């Protein structure tokens, strides 16, 4: 026992946790960038690989579907085998899949490679958050780190589209995937040296294999159905996907409550602050992804900006958003966190209020609205994540992180479906009968372009009003459900046994 004590301390508390934290930002940025990295590459990919419309959609969507479906599995697996081990395995898989995607000879091969990227991404996301929970035992430092983590994840999505455009100016379409390889190689080299290993020493030795397909059958149909509703509107077949996800979700929850070796520990849900955190995180991502549905179309189809120019303009709000999460975390250390979280919801609502006033030539107003909205979102997401992880034992951090991120996936898909449907209904109501149903098609019709742009702006306003109502409800929930709990979670962290060292 005496020989293991120094090694355990070394693994749990590196000499400089911030250096290790910087290493963790590498996979986080790349996973979030891969959500948007194909925005500019898809036309060239379609031309080179002769893709059909269906194949093109699957090239886009398969990454997010697989990632969302495996988050719960990978979070639980990381708690059992070690989060650093899973992170490094995922880094190797992500790098290898990036090479396969870059040199894919056919659309089918590219879809398969994107699915492998989703598997790798599912290992990286909860592992990074779980290791952050283990790295920082000081509450103030952990809050600051999670604030930076949230800002980096939001910035990565915006950076992915710009990186795609810049690479395609000089190289072929596969280069947008090869960007991942050097960063993953660097992670594989420095990760074992700087990152501590941690796992749940009390996790059941038997892994609940049946829960893996059940969790995927819960998440995938629901996310797919919501995305199809956002794209095509409410149709019975889309609602069937949601119903299937609900049925499998009931079976999944029943299994977690009754099986001794369940994938998700029931102890995670014994504190209200954790479940409240998941709900609030889901609500705020509802707003964030719902706004992205409109801002990208506004910049390109309403203002007529070229794709790369639109992507560069979309980076402007990120400059404001990036520094806001750490600032909100600093304020939260000096007051009740529910006030900062509720205030974040109100700030996000103010961003939508600005966007609702936009006309057909309101670039600065829309960018300002997106910036204010993003500041509110990252302040909520970072502090809620910190609260939820603080209320979680360190050995369950991987599973806790995967639950938070799964909630984000659901919230984002739901936001695009609901707000997209509200905006599309208002857009179509503002056009004459028989007009095309999408903005891109309508602006191409002679004599209809101005009316289409005005109708889209009207639809964006109605979607903004809907989002404001949701965000105000989120603020009320934060003020009510986190009364006392927010400060408790920060001041009375749950017992934190030292992570089990690797031999």
Coordinates of C-alpha atoms in Angstrom, one line a residue:
X1 CA 0.0 0.0 0.0
X2 CA 2.8 2.4 0.8
X3 CA 4.3 2.1 -2.6
X4 CA 1.1 2.9 -4.4
X5 CA 0.3 6.2 -2.5
X6 CA 2.7 8.5 -4.4
X7 CA 1.8 7.0 -7.8
X8 CA -1.9 7.5 -7.0
X9 CA -1.3 11.2 -6.2
X10 CA 0.7 11.7 -9.3
X11 CA -2.0 10.3 -11.5
X12 CA -4.8 12.2 -9.8
X13 CA -3.0 15.6 -9.6
X14 CA -0.5 16.5 -12.3
X15 CA 2.1 19.1 -11.6
X16 CA 0.2 21.5 -13.9
X17 CA -3.4 20.5 -14.6
X18 CA -3.8 23.4 -17.0
X19 CA -1.2 21.9 -19.3
X20 CA -3.1 18.7 -19.3
X21 CA -6.3 20.6 -19.9
X22 CA -4.8 22.2 -23.0
X23 CA -4.1 18.7 -24.3
X24 CA -7.8 17.9 -23.8
X25 CA -8.9 20.8 -26.0
X26 CA -7.3 19.2 -29.0
X27 CA -9.9 16.3 -29.4
X28 CA -12.7 18.6 -28.2
X29 CA -12.1 21.1 -31.0
X30 CA -11.7 18.5 -33.7
X31 CA -14.9 16.6 -32.8
X32 CA -16.9 19.8 -32.8
X33 CA -15.3 21.0 -36.0
X34 CA -16.2 17.7 -37.8
X35 CA -19.9 18.7 -37.3
X36 CA -19.5 21.5 -39.9
X37 CA -16.4 20.7 -41.8
X38 CA -18.3 19.4 -44.8
X39 CA -20.3 22.6 -45.5
X40 CA -18.1 23.7 -48.4
X41 CA -16.6 20.4 -49.3
X42 CA -19.8 18.6 -50.2
X43 CA -20.2 20.1 -53.8
X44 CA -16.7 18.9 -54.7
X45 CA -17.3 15.5 -53.0
X46 CA -20.5 15.1 -55.0
X47 CA -18.7 15.8 -58.2
X48 CA -15.8 13.5 -57.5
X49 CA -17.7 10.6 -56.0
X50 CA -20.9 11.0 -58.1
X51 CA -23.1 10.9 -55.0
X52 CA -26.9 10.7 -55.1
X53 CA -29.0 13.1 -53.0
X54 CA -29.6 10.4 -50.4
X55 CA -25.9 9.6 -50.2
X56 CA -25.1 13.3 -49.8
X57 CA -27.5 13.5 -46.8
X58 CA -26.0 10.4 -45.2
X59 CA -22.4 11.8 -45.7
X60 CA -23.6 14.8 -43.7
X61 CA -25.7 13.1 -41.0
X62 CA -24.1 9.7 -40.2
X63 CA -21.4 11.3 -38.1
X64 CA -23.8 13.0 -35.7
X65 CA -26.2 10.0 -35.6
X66 CA -23.5 7.6 -34.6
X67 CA -21.9 10.0 -32.1
X68 CA -25.3 10.7 -30.4
X69 CA -26.2 7.0 -30.3
X70 CA -23.0 5.8 -28.6
X71 CA -22.4 8.6 -26.1
X72 CA -24.0 6.7 -23.2
X73 CA -22.2 3.5 -24.0
X74 CA -18.8 5.2 -24.3
X75 CA -19.3 7.3 -21.1
X76 CA -20.0 4.2 -19.1
X77 CA -17.2 2.2 -20.8
X78 CA -14.7 5.0 -19.9
X79 CA -15.7 4.8 -16.2
X80 CA -15.0 1.1 -16.3
X81 CA -11.8 0.7 -18.3
X82 CA -10.3 4.1 -17.7
X83 CA -11.1 7.5 -19.3
X84 CA -7.6 8.2 -20.5
X85 CA -7.3 4.7 -22.1
X86 CA -10.7 5.2 -23.9
X87 CA -9.6 8.7 -25.0
X88 CA -6.4 7.4 -26.5
X89 CA -8.2 4.5 -28.2
X90 CA -10.7 7.0 -29.6
X91 CA -7.9 9.3 -30.8
X92 CA -6.3 6.5 -32.7
X93 CA -9.7 5.5 -34.2
X94 CA -10.5 9.1 -35.1
X95 CA -7.2 9.6 -36.8
X96 CA -7.4 6.4 -38.8
X97 CA -11.0 7.1 -39.8
X98 CA -9.9 10.6 -40.9
X99 CA -7.4 9.0 -43.3
X100 CA -10.0 6.6 -44.6
X101 CA -12.4 9.5 -45.2
X102 CA -9.8 11.6 -47.0
X103 CA -9.0 8.9 -49.5
X104 CA -12.5 7.4 -49.8
X105 CA -12.9 6.0 -53.3
X106 CA -16.7 6.0 -53.3
X107 CA -19.7 7.6 -51.5
X108 CA -20.3 4.3 -49.6
X109 CA -16.7 4.3 -48.4
X110 CA -17.0 7.9 -47.2
X111 CA -20.3 7.2 -45.4
X112 CA -18.6 4.3 -43.6
X113 CA -15.6 6.4 -42.7
X114 CA -17.9 9.1 -41.3
X115 CA -19.6 6.5 -39.2
X116 CA -16.2 5.4 -37.8
X117 CA -15.5 9.1 -37.1
X118 CA -18.7 9.2 -35.1
X119 CA -17.6 6.2 -33.1
X120 CA -14.3 7.9 -32.3
X121 CA -16.0 11.1 -31.5
X122 CA -18.3 9.3 -29.1
X123 CA -15.3 8.1 -27.1
X124 CA -13.6 11.5 -27.1
X125 CA -16.4 13.7 -25.9
X126 CA -17.4 12.1 -22.5
X127 CA -13.7 11.2 -21.8
X128 CA -12.5 14.8 -22.0
X129 CA -15.3 16.0 -19.7
X130 CA -14.7 13.1 -17.3
X131 CA -10.9 13.8 -17.1
X132 CA -11.6 17.5 -16.5
X133 CA -13.7 16.5 -13.5
X134 CA -10.7 14.4 -12.2
X135 CA -8.0 17.0 -13.1
X136 CA -9.5 19.9 -11.0
X137 CA -10.4 19.2 -7.5
X138 CA -10.7 22.9 -6.7
X139 CA -14.2 24.1 -7.5
X140 CA -13.2 27.5 -8.8
X141 CA -10.6 26.1 -11.1
X142 CA -12.9 23.4 -12.4
X143 CA -15.6 26.0 -13.1
X144 CA -13.2 28.1 -15.1
X145 CA -12.0 25.0 -17.0
X146 CA -15.5 23.9 -17.9
X147 CA -16.2 27.5 -19.0
X148 CA -13.3 27.3 -21.4
X149 CA -14.4 23.8 -22.5
X150 CA -17.9 25.1 -23.4
X151 CA -16.5 28.0 -25.3
X152 CA -14.1 25.8 -27.2
X153 CA -16.9 23.4 -28.2
X154 CA -19.1 26.2 -29.5
X155 CA -16.2 27.8 -31.3
X156 CA -15.2 24.5 -32.9
X157 CA -18.5 24.3 -34.8
X158 CA -18.0 27.8 -36.3
X159 CA -14.3 27.2 -37.0
X160 CA -15.0 23.9 -38.9
X161 CA -16.8 25.6 -41.8
X162 CA -14.1 28.3 -42.1
X163 CA -11.3 25.7 -42.0
X164 CA -13.2 23.8 -44.7
X165 CA -13.3 26.8 -47.0
X166 CA -9.7 27.7 -46.5
X167 CA -8.4 24.2 -47.1
X168 CA -10.5 23.9 -50.3
X169 CA -8.9 27.1 -51.6
X170 CA -5.6 25.3 -51.8
X171 CA -6.1 21.5 -51.6
X172 CA -8.6 18.7 -52.6
X173 CA -11.7 17.8 -50.6
X174 CA -9.9 15.1 -48.6
X175 CA -7.7 17.7 -46.9
X176 CA -10.6 18.8 -44.6
X177 CA -10.3 15.4 -42.9
X178 CA -6.5 15.2 -42.8
X179 CA -6.4 18.2 -40.6
X180 CA -7.4 15.8 -37.8
X181 CA -4.4 13.5 -38.1
X182 CA -1.5 15.6 -36.8
X183 CA -3.6 16.7 -33.8
X184 CA -4.5 13.1 -33.0
X185 CA -0.9 12.0 -33.3
X186 CA 0.1 14.7 -30.9
X187 CA -2.6 13.6 -28.4
X188 CA -1.4 10.0 -28.6
X189 CA 2.2 11.1 -27.9
X190 CA 1.6 13.6 -25.0
X191 CA -1.6 12.2 -23.6
X192 CA 0.1 9.3 -21.7
X193 CA 2.6 11.8 -20.3
X194 CA 0.3 14.5 -19.2
X195 CA -3.2 13.1 -18.6
X196 CA -4.1 11.2 -15.4
X197 CA -5.8 7.9 -15.7
X198 CA -9.1 7.6 -13.7
X199 CA -11.8 5.0 -13.6
X200 CA -14.6 3.8 -11.3
X201 CA -13.1 1.2 -8.9
X202 CA -16.6 0.1 -7.8
X203 CA -18.1 -0.3 -11.3
X204 CA -19.6 -3.7 -12.0
X205 CA -17.1 -6.0 -13.7
X206 CA -19.8 -7.3 -16.0
X207 CA -20.7 -4.8 -18.7
X208 CA -24.4 -4.5 -19.6
X209 CA -24.2 -5.4 -23.3
X210 CA -28.0 -5.4 -23.9
X211 CA -28.2 -1.7 -22.8
X212 CA -25.9 -0.8 -25.8
X213 CA -28.4 -1.5 -28.5
X214 CA -31.3 -0.3 -26.3
X215 CA -29.6 3.1 -25.8
X216 CA -28.9 3.4 -29.5
X217 CA -32.4 2.4 -30.4
X218 CA -33.6 5.1 -28.0
X219 CA -31.4 7.9 -29.3
X220 CA -31.0 7.3 -33.0
X221 CA -34.7 7.1 -34.1
X222 CA -35.6 10.1 -32.0
X223 CA -32.7 12.3 -33.3
X224 CA -33.4 11.1 -36.9
X225 CA -37.1 11.8 -36.6
X226 CA -36.5 15.3 -35.2
X227 CA -34.0 16.1 -38.0
X228 CA -36.4 14.9 -40.7
X229 CA -39.2 17.1 -39.2
X230 CA -36.8 20.1 -39.4
X231 CA -36.1 19.3 -43.0
X232 CA -39.5 18.1 -44.3
X233 CA -42.1 19.2 -41.7
X234 CA -44.4 17.1 -39.6
X235 CA -45.3 13.9 -41.4
X236 CA -46.7 10.6 -39.8
X237 CA -43.7 8.6 -40.8
X238 CA -41.4 11.0 -38.9
X239 CA -43.6 10.8 -35.8
X240 CA -43.2 7.0 -36.0
X241 CA -39.5 7.4 -35.5
X242 CA -40.1 9.5 -32.4
X243 CA -42.6 6.9 -31.1
X244 CA -40.0 4.1 -31.6
X245 CA -37.4 6.1 -29.7
X246 CA -39.9 6.6 -26.9
X247 CA -40.7 2.9 -26.7
X248 CA -37.1 1.9 -26.6
X249 CA -36.4 4.7 -24.1
X250 CA -38.9 3.2 -21.7
X251 CA -37.3 -0.2 -22.1
X252 CA -33.9 1.3 -21.5
X253 CA -34.9 3.2 -18.4
X254 CA -36.6 0.1 -17.0
X255 CA -33.4 -2.0 -17.5
X256 CA -31.3 0.7 -15.8
X257 CA -33.6 0.6 -12.8
X258 CA -33.8 -3.2 -12.5
X259 CA -30.5 -4.7 -13.6
X260 CA -27.7 -4.8 -10.9
X261 CA -24.9 -4.2 -13.5
X262 CA -26.8 -1.5 -15.4
X263 CA -24.9 0.8 -17.8
X264 CA -26.0 4.0 -15.9
X265 CA -25.7 4.1 -12.1
X266 CA -28.9 5.0 -10.4
X267 CA -26.9 6.9 -7.9
X268 CA -26.4 9.7 -10.5
X269 CA -30.1 10.6 -10.2
X270 CA -30.3 10.9 -6.4
X271 CA -29.5 14.6 -6.4
X272 CA -31.9 16.9 -8.1
X273 CA -29.2 19.3 -9.2
X274 CA -27.9 16.7 -11.6
X275 CA -31.2 16.0 -13.3
X276 CA -32.1 19.7 -13.4
X277 CA -28.7 20.3 -15.0
X278 CA -29.5 17.9 -17.8
X279 CA -32.9 19.5 -18.4
X280 CA -31.5 23.0 -18.5
X281 CA -28.7 22.0 -20.8
X282 CA -31.2 20.4 -23.1
X283 CA -33.3 23.6 -23.2
X284 CA -30.4 25.9 -23.9
X285 CA -29.1 23.8 -26.7
X286 CA -32.7 23.8 -28.1
X287 CA -32.2 27.6 -28.6
X288 CA -28.6 27.4 -29.9
X289 CA -29.1 24.9 -32.7
X290 CA -32.5 26.4 -33.6
X291 CA -30.9 29.8 -34.2
X292 CA -28.2 28.2 -36.4
X293 CA -30.9 26.9 -38.7
X294 CA -31.8 30.5 -39.5
X295 CA -28.5 32.5 -39.3
X296 CA -26.7 30.4 -41.9
X297 CA -29.6 30.7 -44.4
X298 CA -29.9 34.4 -43.7
X299 CA -26.3 35.1 -44.4
X300 CA -26.2 33.2 -47.7
X301 CA -29.7 33.3 -49.2
X302 CA -31.1 36.6 -47.8
X303 CA -27.9 38.7 -47.9
X304 CA -26.5 36.8 -50.9
X305 CA -23.1 36.2 -49.3
X306 CA -20.8 33.6 -50.8
X307 CA -20.4 30.5 -48.6
X308 CA -16.8 31.3 -47.4
X309 CA -17.7 34.9 -46.8
X310 CA -20.8 33.8 -44.8
X311 CA -18.7 31.4 -42.7
X312 CA -16.2 34.2 -42.0
X313 CA -19.0 36.6 -40.9
X314 CA -20.4 33.8 -38.7
X315 CA -17.1 33.7 -36.8
X316 CA -17.6 37.3 -35.6
X317 CA -19.9 36.4 -32.7
X318 CA -17.5 33.6 -31.6
X319 CA -15.0 36.3 -30.6
X320 CA -17.5 37.6 -28.1
X321 CA -18.7 34.2 -27.0
X322 CA -15.3 32.7 -26.4
X323 CA -14.5 34.9 -23.4
X324 CA -18.0 35.0 -22.0
X325 CA -18.1 31.5 -20.4
X326 CA -15.0 32.0 -18.2
X327 CA -16.3 35.4 -17.2
X328 CA -19.7 33.9 -16.2
X329 CA -17.9 31.2 -14.3
X330 CA -16.0 33.9 -12.3
X331 CA -19.2 35.7 -11.5
X332 CA -20.8 32.5 -10.4
X333 CA -18.1 32.0 -7.8
X334 CA -19.3 35.2 -6.1
X335 CA -23.1 34.7 -6.1
X336 CA -25.7 32.0 -6.2
X337 CA -25.3 30.1 -9.4
X338 CA -29.0 30.0 -10.2
X339 CA -28.9 33.8 -10.7
X340 CA -26.2 33.5 -13.3
X341 CA -27.9 30.5 -15.0
X342 CA -31.2 32.3 -15.0
X343 CA -29.5 35.4 -16.3
X344 CA -27.9 33.4 -19.0
X345 CA -31.3 32.3 -20.2
X346 CA -32.5 35.9 -20.2
X347 CA -29.4 37.0 -22.2
X348 CA -30.1 34.3 -24.7
X349 CA -33.7 35.5 -25.0
X350 CA -32.4 39.1 -25.6
X351 CA -30.3 37.7 -28.5
X352 CA -33.4 36.2 -30.1
X353 CA -35.3 39.5 -29.4
X354 CA -32.6 41.3 -31.5
X355 CA -32.9 38.8 -34.3
X356 CA -36.7 39.1 -34.4
X357 CA -36.2 42.8 -35.4
X358 CA -34.0 42.0 -38.4
X359 CA -35.0 43.0 -41.9
X360 CA -33.7 41.8 -45.3
X361 CA -30.5 43.9 -44.9
X362 CA -29.6 43.7 -41.2
X363 CA -26.2 42.0 -41.2
X364 CA -24.9 43.7 -38.0
X365 CA -28.2 43.3 -36.1
X366 CA -28.3 39.5 -36.9
X367 CA -24.6 39.1 -35.9
X368 CA -25.2 41.0 -32.7
X369 CA -28.2 38.9 -31.9
X370 CA -26.3 35.7 -32.6
X371 CA -23.4 37.0 -30.4
X372 CA -25.7 37.9 -27.4
X373 CA -27.5 34.6 -27.8
X374 CA -24.3 32.7 -27.8
X375 CA -23.0 34.5 -24.7
X376 CA -26.2 33.5 -22.8
X377 CA -26.0 29.9 -24.1
X378 CA -22.4 29.2 -23.1
X379 CA -22.8 30.8 -19.7
X380 CA -25.7 28.5 -19.0
X381 CA -24.1 25.5 -20.5
X382 CA -20.8 25.9 -18.7
X383 CA -22.2 26.6 -15.2
X384 CA -24.9 23.9 -15.5
X385 CA -22.2 21.4 -16.6
X386 CA -20.1 22.4 -13.6
X387 CA -23.0 22.1 -11.2
X388 CA -24.0 18.7 -12.6
X389 CA -20.4 17.3 -12.5
X390 CA -19.9 18.8 -9.0
X391 CA -22.9 16.8 -7.8
X392 CA -21.4 13.7 -9.3
X393 CA -18.8 11.4 -7.8
X394 CA -15.6 11.7 -9.7
X395 CA -15.6 8.0 -10.6
X396 CA -19.0 8.4 -12.4
X397 CA -17.8 11.5 -14.3
X398 CA -17.7 9.8 -17.7
X399 CA -21.2 8.5 -17.5
X400 CA -22.4 11.9 -16.2
X401 CA -20.7 13.7 -19.1
X402 CA -22.3 11.4 -21.6
X403 CA -25.7 12.0 -20.2
X404 CA -25.2 15.8 -20.4
X405 CA -24.0 15.5 -24.0
X406 CA -26.8 13.3 -25.0
X407 CA -29.2 15.9 -23.6
X408 CA -27.4 18.4 -25.8
X409 CA -27.9 16.3 -28.9
X410 CA -31.6 15.9 -28.1
X411 CA -32.0 19.6 -27.4
X412 CA -30.2 20.6 -30.6
X413 CA -32.3 18.3 -32.8
X414 CA -35.5 19.4 -31.1
X415 CA -34.6 23.0 -31.5
X416 CA -34.0 22.6 -35.3
X417 CA -37.3 20.6 -35.6
X418 CA -39.5 23.0 -33.6
X419 CA -38.1 26.3 -34.5
X420 CA -37.4 25.2 -38.1
X421 CA -41.0 24.1 -38.4
X422 CA -42.4 27.4 -37.0
X423 CA -40.2 29.4 -39.3
X424 CA -41.0 27.3 -42.3
X425 CA -44.7 27.6 -41.7
X426 CA -44.5 31.4 -41.5
X427 CA -42.3 31.5 -44.5
X428 CA -44.6 29.5 -46.7
X429 CA -47.6 31.5 -45.5
X430 CA -46.0 34.6 -46.8
X431 CA -45.5 33.3 -50.3
X432 CA -48.1 32.9 -53.1
X433 CA -49.7 29.5 -53.6
X434 CA -47.5 27.1 -55.7
X435 CA -44.2 28.8 -54.7
X436 CA -41.2 26.7 -53.8
X437 CA -41.1 25.5 -50.2
X438 CA -37.5 26.4 -49.5
X439 CA -35.7 29.8 -49.4
X440 CA -32.9 28.6 -51.7
X441 CA -35.4 27.6 -54.4
X442 CA -37.7 30.6 -54.0
X443 CA -35.0 33.2 -54.4
X444 CA -34.0 31.6 -57.7
X445 CA -37.5 32.2 -59.2
X446 CA -37.7 35.5 -61.2
X447 CA -39.9 38.1 -59.5
X448 CA -40.2 36.1 -56.3
X449 CA -36.8 36.7 -54.7
X450 CA -37.7 39.8 -52.7
X451 CA -41.0 38.3 -51.4
X452 CA -39.1 35.1 -50.4
X453 CA -36.5 37.1 -48.5
X454 CA -39.2 39.1 -46.7
X455 CA -41.2 35.9 -45.9
X456 CA -38.1 34.2 -44.5
X457 CA -37.3 37.2 -42.2
X458 CA -40.9 37.0 -41.0
X459 CA -40.5 33.3 -40.3
X460 CA -37.3 34.0 -38.4
X461 CA -39.1 36.5 -36.2
X462 CA -41.9 34.0 -35.4
X463 CA -39.3 31.3 -34.6
X464 CA -37.5 33.9 -32.4
X465 CA -40.7 34.6 -30.4
X466 CA -41.1 30.8 -29.8
X467 CA -37.5 30.5 -28.7
X468 CA -37.9 33.5 -26.3
X469 CA -40.9 31.7 -24.6
X470 CA -38.8 28.5 -24.2
X471 CA -35.8 30.5 -22.8
X472 CA -38.0 32.4 -20.3
X473 CA -39.4 29.0 -19.1
X474 CA -35.8 27.9 -18.7
X475 CA -35.0 30.9 -16.6
X476 CA -38.0 30.2 -14.4
X477 CA -36.9 26.6 -13.9
X478 CA -33.4 27.7 -13.0
X479 CA -34.6 30.2 -10.4
X480 CA -37.0 27.7 -8.9
X481 CA -35.4 24.3 -9.1
X482 CA -31.8 25.4 -8.2
X483 CA -32.8 27.4 -5.2
X484 CA -30.2 26.5 -2.6
X485 CA -29.0 23.5 -4.7
X486 CA -26.7 25.5 -6.9
X487 CA -24.7 26.8 -4.0
X488 CA -24.8 23.4 -2.3
X489 CA -23.3 21.7 -5.3
X490 CA -20.4 24.1 -5.4
X491 CA -19.7 24.2 -1.7
X492 CA -20.3 20.5 -0.8
X493 CA -18.8 18.4 -3.5
X494 CA -19.5 14.8 -3.4
X495 CA -16.9 12.4 -2.1
X496 CA -14.0 12.2 -4.6
X497 CA -11.9 9.1 -4.2
X498 CA -8.5 9.2 -5.9
X499 CA -8.7 7.6 -9.4
X500 CA -7.4 4.1 -9.6
X501 CA -3.8 4.3 -11.0
X502 CA -2.7 2.4 -14.1
X503 CA 0.0 -0.1 -13.6

